[in-house]
Coordinates of N, CA and C in Angstrom, one line a residue:
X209 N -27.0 75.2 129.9 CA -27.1 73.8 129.4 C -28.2 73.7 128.3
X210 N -27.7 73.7 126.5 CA -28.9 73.4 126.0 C -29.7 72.0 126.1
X211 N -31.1 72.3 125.4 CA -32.0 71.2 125.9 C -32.7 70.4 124.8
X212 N -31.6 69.2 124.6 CA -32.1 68.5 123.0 C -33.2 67.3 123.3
X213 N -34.0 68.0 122.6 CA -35.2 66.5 122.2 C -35.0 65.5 121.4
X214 N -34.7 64.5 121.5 CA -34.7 63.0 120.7 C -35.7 62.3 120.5
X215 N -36.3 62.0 119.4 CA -37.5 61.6 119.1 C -37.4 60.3 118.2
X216 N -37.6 59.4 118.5 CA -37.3 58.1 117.8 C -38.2 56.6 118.5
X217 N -38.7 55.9 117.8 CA -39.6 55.0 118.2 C -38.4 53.6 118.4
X218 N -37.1 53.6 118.5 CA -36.3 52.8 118.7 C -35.5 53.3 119.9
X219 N -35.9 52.7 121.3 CA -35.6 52.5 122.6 C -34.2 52.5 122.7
X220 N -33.5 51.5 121.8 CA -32.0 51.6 122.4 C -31.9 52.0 121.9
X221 N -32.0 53.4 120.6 CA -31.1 54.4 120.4 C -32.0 55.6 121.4
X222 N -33.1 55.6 122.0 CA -33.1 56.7 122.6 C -32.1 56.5 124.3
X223 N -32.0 55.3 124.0 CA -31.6 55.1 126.0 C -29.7 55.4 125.1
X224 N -29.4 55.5 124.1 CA -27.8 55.2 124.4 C -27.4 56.6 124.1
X225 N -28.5 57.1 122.6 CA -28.2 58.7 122.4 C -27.9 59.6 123.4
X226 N -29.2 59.5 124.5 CA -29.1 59.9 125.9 C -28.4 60.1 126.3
X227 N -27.9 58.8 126.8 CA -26.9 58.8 127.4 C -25.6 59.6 127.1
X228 N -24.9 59.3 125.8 CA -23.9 60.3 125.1 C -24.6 61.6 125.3
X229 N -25.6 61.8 124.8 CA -25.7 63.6 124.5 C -25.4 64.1 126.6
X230 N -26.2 63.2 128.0 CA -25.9 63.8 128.7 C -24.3 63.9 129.4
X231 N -23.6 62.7 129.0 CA -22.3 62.4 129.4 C -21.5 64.3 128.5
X232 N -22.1 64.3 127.5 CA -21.6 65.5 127.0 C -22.2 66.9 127.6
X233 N -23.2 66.9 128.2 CA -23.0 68.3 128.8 C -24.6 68.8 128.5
X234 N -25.3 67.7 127.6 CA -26.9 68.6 127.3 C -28.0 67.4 128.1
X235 N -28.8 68.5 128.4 CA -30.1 67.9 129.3 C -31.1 67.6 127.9
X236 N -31.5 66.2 128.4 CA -32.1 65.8 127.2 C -33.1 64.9 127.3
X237 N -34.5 65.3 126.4 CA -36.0 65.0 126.4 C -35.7 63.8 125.8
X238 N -36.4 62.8 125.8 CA -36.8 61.4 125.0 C -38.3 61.3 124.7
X239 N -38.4 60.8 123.8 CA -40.1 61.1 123.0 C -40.0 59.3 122.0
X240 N -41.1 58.6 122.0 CA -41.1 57.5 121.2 C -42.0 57.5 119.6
X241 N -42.6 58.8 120.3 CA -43.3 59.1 118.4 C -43.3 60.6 118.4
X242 N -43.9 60.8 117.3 CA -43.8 62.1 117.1 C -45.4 63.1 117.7
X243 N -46.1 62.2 118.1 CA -47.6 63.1 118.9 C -47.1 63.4 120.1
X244 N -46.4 62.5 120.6 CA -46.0 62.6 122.4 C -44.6 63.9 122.3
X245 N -44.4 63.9 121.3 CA -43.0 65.2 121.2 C -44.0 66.6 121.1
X246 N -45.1 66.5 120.2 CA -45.4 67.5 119.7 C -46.4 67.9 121.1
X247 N -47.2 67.3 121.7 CA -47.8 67.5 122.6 C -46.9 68.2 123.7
X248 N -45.4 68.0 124.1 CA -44.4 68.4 125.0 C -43.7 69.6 124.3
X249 N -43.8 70.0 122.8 CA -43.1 71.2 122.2 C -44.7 72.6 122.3
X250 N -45.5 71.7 122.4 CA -46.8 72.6 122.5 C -46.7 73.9 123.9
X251 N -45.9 73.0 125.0 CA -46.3 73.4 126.5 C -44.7 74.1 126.2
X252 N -43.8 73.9 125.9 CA -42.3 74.4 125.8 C -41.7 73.6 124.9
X253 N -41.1 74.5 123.9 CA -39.8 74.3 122.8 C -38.4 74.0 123.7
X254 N -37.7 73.0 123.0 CA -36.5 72.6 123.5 C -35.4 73.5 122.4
X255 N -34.0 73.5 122.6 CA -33.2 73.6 121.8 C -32.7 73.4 120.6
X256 N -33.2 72.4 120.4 CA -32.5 71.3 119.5 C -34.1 70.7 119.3
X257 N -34.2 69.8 118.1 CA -34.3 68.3 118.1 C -34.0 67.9 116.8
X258 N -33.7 66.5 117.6 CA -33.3 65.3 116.9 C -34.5 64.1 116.5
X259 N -34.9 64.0 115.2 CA -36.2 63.5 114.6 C -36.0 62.7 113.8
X260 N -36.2 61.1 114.1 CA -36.5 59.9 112.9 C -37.7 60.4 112.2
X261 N -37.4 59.7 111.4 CA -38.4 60.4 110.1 C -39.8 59.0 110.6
X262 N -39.2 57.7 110.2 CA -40.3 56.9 110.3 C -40.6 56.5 111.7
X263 N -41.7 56.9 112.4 CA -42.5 56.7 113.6 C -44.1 56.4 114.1
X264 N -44.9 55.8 114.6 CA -46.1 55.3 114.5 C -46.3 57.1 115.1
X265 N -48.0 56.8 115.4 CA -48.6 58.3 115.4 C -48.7 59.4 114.6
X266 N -47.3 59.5 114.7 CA -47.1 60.7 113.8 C -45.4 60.6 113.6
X267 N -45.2 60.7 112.1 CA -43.8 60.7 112.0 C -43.0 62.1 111.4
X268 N -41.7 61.7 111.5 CA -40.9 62.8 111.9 C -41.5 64.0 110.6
X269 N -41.4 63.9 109.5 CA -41.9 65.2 108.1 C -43.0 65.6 108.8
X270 N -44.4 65.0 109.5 CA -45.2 65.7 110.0 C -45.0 66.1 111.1
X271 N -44.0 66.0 112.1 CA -44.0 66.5 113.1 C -42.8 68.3 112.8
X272 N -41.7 67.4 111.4 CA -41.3 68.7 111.4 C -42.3 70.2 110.8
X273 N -43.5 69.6 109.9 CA -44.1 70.9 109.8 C -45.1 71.7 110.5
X274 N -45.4 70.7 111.1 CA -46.1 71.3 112.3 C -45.3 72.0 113.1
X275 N -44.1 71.8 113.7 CA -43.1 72.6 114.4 C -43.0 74.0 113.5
X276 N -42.5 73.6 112.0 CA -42.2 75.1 111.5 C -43.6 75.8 111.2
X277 N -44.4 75.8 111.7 CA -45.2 76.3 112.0 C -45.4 77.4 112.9
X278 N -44.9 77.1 114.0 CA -44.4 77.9 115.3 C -43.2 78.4 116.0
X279 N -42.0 77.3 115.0 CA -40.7 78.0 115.6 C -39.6 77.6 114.3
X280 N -38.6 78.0 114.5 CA -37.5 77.7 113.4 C -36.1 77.1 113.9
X281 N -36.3 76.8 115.7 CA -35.6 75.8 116.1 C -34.4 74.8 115.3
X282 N -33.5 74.8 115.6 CA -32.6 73.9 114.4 C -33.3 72.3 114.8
X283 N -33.3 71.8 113.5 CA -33.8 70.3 113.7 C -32.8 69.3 113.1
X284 N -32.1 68.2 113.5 CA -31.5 67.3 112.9 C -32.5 66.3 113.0
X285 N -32.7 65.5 111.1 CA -33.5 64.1 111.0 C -32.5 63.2 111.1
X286 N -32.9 61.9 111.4 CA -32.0 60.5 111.1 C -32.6 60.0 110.1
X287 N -32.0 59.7 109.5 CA -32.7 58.8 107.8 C -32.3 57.6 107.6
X288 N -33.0 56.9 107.1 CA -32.1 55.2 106.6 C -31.3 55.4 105.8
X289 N -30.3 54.3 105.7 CA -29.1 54.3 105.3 C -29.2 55.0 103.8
X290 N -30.1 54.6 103.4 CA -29.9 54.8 101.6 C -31.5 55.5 101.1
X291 N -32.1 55.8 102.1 CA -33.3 56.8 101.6 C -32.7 58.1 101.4
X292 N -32.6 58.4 100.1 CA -32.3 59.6 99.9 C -33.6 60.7 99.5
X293 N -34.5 60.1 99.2 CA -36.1 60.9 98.6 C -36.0 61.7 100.6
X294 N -36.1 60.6 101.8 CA -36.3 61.2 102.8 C -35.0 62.1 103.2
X295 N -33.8 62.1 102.9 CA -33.0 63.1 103.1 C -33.0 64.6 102.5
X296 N -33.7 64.5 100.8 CA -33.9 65.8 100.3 C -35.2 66.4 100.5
X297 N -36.0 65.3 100.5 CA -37.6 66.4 101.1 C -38.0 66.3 102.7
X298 N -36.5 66.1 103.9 CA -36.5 66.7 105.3 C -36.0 67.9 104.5
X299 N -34.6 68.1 103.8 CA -34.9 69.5 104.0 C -35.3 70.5 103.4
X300 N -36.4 70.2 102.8 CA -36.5 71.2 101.9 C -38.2 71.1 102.8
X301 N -38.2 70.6 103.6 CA -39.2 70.8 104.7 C -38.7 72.1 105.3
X302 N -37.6 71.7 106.0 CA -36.7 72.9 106.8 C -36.0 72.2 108.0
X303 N -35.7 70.7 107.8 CA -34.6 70.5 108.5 C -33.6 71.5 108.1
X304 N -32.6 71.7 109.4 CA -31.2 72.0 109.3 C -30.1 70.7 108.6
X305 N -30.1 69.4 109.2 CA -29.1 68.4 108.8 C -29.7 67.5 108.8
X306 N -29.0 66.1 108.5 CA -29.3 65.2 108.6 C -28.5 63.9 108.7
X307 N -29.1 63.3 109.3 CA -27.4 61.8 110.0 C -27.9 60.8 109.4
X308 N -27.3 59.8 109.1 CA -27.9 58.5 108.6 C -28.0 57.5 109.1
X309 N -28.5 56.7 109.3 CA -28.2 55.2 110.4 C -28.0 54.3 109.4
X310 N -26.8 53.6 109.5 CA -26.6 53.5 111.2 C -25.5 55.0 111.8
X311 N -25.6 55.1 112.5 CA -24.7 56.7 112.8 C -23.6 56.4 114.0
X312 N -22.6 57.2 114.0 CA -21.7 57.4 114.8 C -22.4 58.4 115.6
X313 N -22.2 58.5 116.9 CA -22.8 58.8 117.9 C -22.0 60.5 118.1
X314 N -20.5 59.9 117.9 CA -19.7 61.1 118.0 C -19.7 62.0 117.0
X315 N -20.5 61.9 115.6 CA -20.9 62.6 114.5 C -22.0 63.9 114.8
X316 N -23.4 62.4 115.6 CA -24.1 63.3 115.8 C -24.2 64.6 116.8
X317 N -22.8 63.8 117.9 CA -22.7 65.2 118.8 C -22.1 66.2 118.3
X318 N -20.9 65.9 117.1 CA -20.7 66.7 116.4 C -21.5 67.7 115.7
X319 N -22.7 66.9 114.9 CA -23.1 67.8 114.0 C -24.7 68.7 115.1
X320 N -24.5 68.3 116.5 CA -25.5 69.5 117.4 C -24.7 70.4 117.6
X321 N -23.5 70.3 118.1 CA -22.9 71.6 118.4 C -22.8 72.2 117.3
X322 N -22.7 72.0 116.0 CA -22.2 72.8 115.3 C -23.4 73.9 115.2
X323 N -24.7 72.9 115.0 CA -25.9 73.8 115.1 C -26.0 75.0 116.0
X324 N -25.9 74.2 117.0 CA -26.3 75.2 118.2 C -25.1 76.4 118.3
X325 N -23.7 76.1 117.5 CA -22.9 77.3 117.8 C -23.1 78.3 116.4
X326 N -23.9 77.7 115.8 CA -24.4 78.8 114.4 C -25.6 79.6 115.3
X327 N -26.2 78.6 115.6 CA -27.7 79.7 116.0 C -27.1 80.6 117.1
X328 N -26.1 80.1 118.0 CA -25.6 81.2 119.3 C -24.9 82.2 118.2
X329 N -23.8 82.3 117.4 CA -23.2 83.0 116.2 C -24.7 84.2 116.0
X330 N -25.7 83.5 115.5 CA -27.0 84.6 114.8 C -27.6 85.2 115.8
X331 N -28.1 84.4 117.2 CA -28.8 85.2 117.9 C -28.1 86.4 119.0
X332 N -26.8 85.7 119.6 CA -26.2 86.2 120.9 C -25.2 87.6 120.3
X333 N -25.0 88.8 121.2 CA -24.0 89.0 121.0 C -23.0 89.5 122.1
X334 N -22.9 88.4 122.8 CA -22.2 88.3 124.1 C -21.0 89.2 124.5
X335 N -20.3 90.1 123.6 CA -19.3 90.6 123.9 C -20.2 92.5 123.6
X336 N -20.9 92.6 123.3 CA -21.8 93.6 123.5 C -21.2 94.6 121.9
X337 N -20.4 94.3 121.4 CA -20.0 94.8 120.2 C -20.4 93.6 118.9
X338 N -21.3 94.4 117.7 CA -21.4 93.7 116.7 C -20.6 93.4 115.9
X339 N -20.1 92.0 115.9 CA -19.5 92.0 114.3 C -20.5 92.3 112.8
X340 N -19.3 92.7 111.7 CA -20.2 92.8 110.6 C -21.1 92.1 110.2
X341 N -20.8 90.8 110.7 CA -22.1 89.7 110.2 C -23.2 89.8 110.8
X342 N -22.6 90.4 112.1 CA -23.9 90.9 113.0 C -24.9 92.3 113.1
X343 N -24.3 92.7 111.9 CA -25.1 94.0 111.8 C -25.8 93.8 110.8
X344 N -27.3 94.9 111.2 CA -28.0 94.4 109.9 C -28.0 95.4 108.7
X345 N -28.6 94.1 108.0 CA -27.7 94.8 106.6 C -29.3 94.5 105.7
X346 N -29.1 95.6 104.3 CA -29.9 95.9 103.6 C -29.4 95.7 102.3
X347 N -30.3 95.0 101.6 CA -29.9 95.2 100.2 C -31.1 94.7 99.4
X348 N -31.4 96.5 98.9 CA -32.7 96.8 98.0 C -33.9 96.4 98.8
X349 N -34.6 95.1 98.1 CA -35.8 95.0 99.1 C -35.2 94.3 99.9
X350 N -34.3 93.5 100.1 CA -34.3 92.7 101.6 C -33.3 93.3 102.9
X351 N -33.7 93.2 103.6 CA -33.7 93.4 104.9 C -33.1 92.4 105.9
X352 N -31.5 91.9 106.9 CA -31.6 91.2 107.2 C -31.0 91.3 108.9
X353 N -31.4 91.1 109.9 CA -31.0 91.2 111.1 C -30.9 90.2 111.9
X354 N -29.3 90.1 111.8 CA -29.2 88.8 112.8 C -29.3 88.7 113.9
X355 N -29.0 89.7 114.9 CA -28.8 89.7 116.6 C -30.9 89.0 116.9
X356 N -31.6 89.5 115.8 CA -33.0 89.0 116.2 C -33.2 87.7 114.9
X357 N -32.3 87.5 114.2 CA -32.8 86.1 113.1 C -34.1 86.8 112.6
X358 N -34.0 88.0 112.2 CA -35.0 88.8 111.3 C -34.9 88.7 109.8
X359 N -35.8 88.2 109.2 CA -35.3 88.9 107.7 C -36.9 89.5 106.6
X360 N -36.4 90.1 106.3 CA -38.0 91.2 105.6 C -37.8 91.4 104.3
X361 N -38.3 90.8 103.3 CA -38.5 91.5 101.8 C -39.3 92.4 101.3
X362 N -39.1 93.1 100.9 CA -40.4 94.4 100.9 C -41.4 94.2 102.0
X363 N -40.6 94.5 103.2 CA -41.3 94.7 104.3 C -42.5 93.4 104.7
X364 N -41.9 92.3 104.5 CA -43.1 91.6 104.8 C -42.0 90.1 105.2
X365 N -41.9 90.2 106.7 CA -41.3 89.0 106.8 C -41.5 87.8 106.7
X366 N -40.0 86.8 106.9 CA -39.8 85.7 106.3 C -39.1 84.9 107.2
X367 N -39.7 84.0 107.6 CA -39.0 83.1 108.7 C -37.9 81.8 107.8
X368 N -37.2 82.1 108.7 CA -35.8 81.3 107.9 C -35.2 80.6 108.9
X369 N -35.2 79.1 109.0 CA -34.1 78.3 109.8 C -32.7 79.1 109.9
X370 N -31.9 78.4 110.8 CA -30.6 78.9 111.0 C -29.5 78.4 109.5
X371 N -29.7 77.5 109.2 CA -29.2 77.0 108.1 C -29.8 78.3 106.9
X372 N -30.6 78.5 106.6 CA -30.8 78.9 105.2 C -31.1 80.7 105.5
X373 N -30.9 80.9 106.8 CA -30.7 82.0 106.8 C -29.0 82.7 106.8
X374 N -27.9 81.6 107.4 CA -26.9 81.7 106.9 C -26.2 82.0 105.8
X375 N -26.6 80.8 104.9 CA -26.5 81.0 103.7 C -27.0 82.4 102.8
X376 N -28.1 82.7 103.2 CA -28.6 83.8 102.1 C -28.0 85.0 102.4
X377 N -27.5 85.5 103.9 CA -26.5 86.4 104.4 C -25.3 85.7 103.5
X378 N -25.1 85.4 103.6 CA -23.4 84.8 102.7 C -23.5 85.3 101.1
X379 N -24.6 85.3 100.9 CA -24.8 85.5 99.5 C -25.3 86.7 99.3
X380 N -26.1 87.3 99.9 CA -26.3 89.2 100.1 C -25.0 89.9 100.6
X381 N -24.3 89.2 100.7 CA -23.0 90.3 101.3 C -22.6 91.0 100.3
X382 N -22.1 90.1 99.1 CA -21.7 90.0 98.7 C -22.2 90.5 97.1
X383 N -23.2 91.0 96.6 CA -24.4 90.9 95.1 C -23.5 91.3 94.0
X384 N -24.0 90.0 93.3 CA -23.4 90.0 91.9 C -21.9 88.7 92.1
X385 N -21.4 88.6 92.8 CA -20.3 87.7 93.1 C -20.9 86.1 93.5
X386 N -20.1 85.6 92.8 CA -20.7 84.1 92.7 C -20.1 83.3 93.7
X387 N -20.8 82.4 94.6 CA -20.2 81.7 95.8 C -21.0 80.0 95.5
X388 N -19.6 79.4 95.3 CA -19.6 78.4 95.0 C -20.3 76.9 96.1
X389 N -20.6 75.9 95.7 CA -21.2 75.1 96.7 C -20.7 74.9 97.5
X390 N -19.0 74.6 97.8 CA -17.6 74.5 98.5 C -17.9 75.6 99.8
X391 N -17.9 76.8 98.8 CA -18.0 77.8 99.8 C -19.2 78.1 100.6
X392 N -19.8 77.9 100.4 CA -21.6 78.2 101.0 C -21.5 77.0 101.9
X393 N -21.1 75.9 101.8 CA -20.7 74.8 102.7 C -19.7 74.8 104.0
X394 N -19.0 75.9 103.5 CA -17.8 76.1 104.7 C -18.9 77.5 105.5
X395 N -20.0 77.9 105.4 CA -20.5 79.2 105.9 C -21.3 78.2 106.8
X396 N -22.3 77.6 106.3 CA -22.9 76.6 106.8 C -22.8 75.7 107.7
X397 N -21.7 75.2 107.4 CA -21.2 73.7 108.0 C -19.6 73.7 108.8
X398 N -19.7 73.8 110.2 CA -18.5 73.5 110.4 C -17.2 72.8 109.7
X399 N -15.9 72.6 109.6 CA -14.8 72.2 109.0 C -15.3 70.6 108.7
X400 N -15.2 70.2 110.0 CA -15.0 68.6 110.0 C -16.5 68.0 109.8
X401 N -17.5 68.9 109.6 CA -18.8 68.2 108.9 C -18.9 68.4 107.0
X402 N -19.0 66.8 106.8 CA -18.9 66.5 105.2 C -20.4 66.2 104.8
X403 N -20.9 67.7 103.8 CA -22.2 67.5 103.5 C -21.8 67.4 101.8
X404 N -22.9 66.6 100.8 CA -22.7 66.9 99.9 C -23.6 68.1 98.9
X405 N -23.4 68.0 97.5 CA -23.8 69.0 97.1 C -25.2 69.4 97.0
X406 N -25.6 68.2 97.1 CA -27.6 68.1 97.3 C -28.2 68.5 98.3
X407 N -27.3 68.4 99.1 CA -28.0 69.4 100.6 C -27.8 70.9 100.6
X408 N -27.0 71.6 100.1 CA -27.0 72.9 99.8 C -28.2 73.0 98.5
X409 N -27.9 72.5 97.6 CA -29.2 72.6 96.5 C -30.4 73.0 97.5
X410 N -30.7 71.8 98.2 CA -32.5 71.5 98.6 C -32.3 72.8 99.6
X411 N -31.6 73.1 100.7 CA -31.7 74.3 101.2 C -31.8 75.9 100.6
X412 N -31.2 75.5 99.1 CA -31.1 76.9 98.4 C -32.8 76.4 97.9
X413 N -33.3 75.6 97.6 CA -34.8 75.8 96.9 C -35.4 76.4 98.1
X414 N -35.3 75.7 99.6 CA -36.3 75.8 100.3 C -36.3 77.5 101.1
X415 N -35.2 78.0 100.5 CA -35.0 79.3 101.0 C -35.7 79.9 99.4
X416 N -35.6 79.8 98.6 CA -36.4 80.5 97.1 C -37.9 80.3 97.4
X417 N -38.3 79.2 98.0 CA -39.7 78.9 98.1 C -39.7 80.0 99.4
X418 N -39.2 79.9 100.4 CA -39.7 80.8 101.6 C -40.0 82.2 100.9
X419 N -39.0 82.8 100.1 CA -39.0 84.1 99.4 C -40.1 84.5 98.7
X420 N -40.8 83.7 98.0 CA -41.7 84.0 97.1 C -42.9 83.4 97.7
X421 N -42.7 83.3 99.3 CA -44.3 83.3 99.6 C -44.9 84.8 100.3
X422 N -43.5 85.8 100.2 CA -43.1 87.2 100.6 C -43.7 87.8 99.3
X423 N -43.0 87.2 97.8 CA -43.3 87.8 96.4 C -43.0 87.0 96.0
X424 N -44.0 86.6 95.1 CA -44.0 85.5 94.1 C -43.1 85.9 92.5
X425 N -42.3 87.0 92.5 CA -41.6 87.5 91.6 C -40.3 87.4 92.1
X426 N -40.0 87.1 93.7 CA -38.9 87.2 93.8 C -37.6 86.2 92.9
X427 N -36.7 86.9 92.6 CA -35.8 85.8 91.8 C -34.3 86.6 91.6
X428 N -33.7 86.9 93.3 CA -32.6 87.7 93.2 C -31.6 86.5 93.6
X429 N -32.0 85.6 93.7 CA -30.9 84.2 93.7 C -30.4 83.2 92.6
X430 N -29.6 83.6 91.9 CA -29.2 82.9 90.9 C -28.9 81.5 90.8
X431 N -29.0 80.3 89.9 CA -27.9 79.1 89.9 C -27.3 79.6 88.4
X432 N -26.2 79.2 88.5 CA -24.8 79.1 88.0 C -24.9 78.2 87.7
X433 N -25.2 77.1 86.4 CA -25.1 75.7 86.7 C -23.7 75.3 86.4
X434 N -23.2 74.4 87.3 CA -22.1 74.2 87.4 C -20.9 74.7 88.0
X435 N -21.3 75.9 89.2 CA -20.5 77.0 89.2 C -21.0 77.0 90.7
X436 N -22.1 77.7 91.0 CA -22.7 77.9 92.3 C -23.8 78.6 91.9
X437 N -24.1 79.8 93.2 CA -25.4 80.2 93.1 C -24.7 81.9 93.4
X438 N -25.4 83.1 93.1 CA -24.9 84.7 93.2 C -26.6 85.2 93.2
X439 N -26.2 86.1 94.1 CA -27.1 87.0 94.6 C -27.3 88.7 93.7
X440 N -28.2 88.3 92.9 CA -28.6 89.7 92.4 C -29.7 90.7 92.7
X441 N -28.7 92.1 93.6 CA -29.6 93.0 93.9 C -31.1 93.7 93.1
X442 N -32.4 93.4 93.8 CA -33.3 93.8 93.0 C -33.3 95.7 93.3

């Protein structure tokens, strides 16, 4: 049974979220700001969480970097309806997704499983045989191993959410071949979840920025403008 945290300073959506996320099958923490989450992620990390951005104490952007700090846990933010400044700098924090309120309930249980079956996809490998996505793979300086969610650039690792570590496998498979937003979105994102093209952007920055705190020369990820993004072997 995964174990999702909900963190939100609005009561009836933590009492009804609850509710849905346990009717569905996950054991689930409730938090009303973000000090009282972080104080409970201190003593044990949950599976998941689910983080409003605006909260007294401490709100959700600081609670998410203090988290990536210590883990790379998938995180889904809730955002207001029409704040989009808070939808592109959660993730280029290092959210994984993000829902909007007012929200469909069956969206967001949607868009945890999808999470949680990417991170089981990178970490698990339950049938005891790798697939190729599961084997690690090298190209030039990088280094990438999924059965541990490893990845190394000239030997100097790089911690990568489950989202933007996806993606950059998707795009090292492959070096020199260009993979369009469409497609990087179908790697990323289950069928029936509709992201648009700004959220792949801000994930592709926030994975360039992760790289170049490994080397500040790194620049084996191309944009295409208008096209997509290609991976060129250093």
């Amino acid at each position: 049974m995964s174990k999702i945290a909900l963190v939100d300073d609005d009561r009836n959506i933590l009492t009804s979220v609850s509710m849905t996320l346990e009717a569905e099958g996950f054991e689930v923490e409730t938090y009303n700001d973000g000090q009282a989450a972080l104080d409970a992620f201190n003593k044990k990390l949950p599976d998941m969480a689910v983080l409003d951005i605006k909260m007294p104490r401490m709100d959700g952007m600081d609670l998410l970097q203090r988290l990536r700090q210590k883990s790379q846990m998938p995180v889904i933010f809730l955002t207001s309806k029409d704040d989009e400044i808070d939808e592109v700098l959660g993730l280029r924090m290092g959210a994984d997704d993000y829902v909007k309120k007012p929200f469909s309930q069956r969206l967001l249980v949607e868009r945890i499983r999808a999470l949680l079956r990417r991170q089981e996809a990178l970490g698990n490998d339950q049938a005891g045989t790798a697939s190729p996505e599961a084997k690690v793979m090298e190209r030039g300086n990088l280094r990438m191993d999924p059965l541990r969610h490893a990845v190394t650039w000239k030997g100097r690792d790089v911690s990568l959410t489950v989202t933007e570590f996806l993606l950059l496998q998707a795009l090292a498979q492959r070096p020199g071949f260009v993979k369009s937003r469409d497609q990087l979105m179908d790697v990323a994102y289950d069928d029936q979840v509709y992201v648009d093209d700004r959220t792949i952007d801000s994930h592709i920055k926030r994975l360039r920025k992760k790289m170049r705190s490994a080397d500040s020369d790194f620049a084996a990820i191309e944009t295409l403008y208008g096209i997509g993004y290609r991976y060129n072997e250093e």
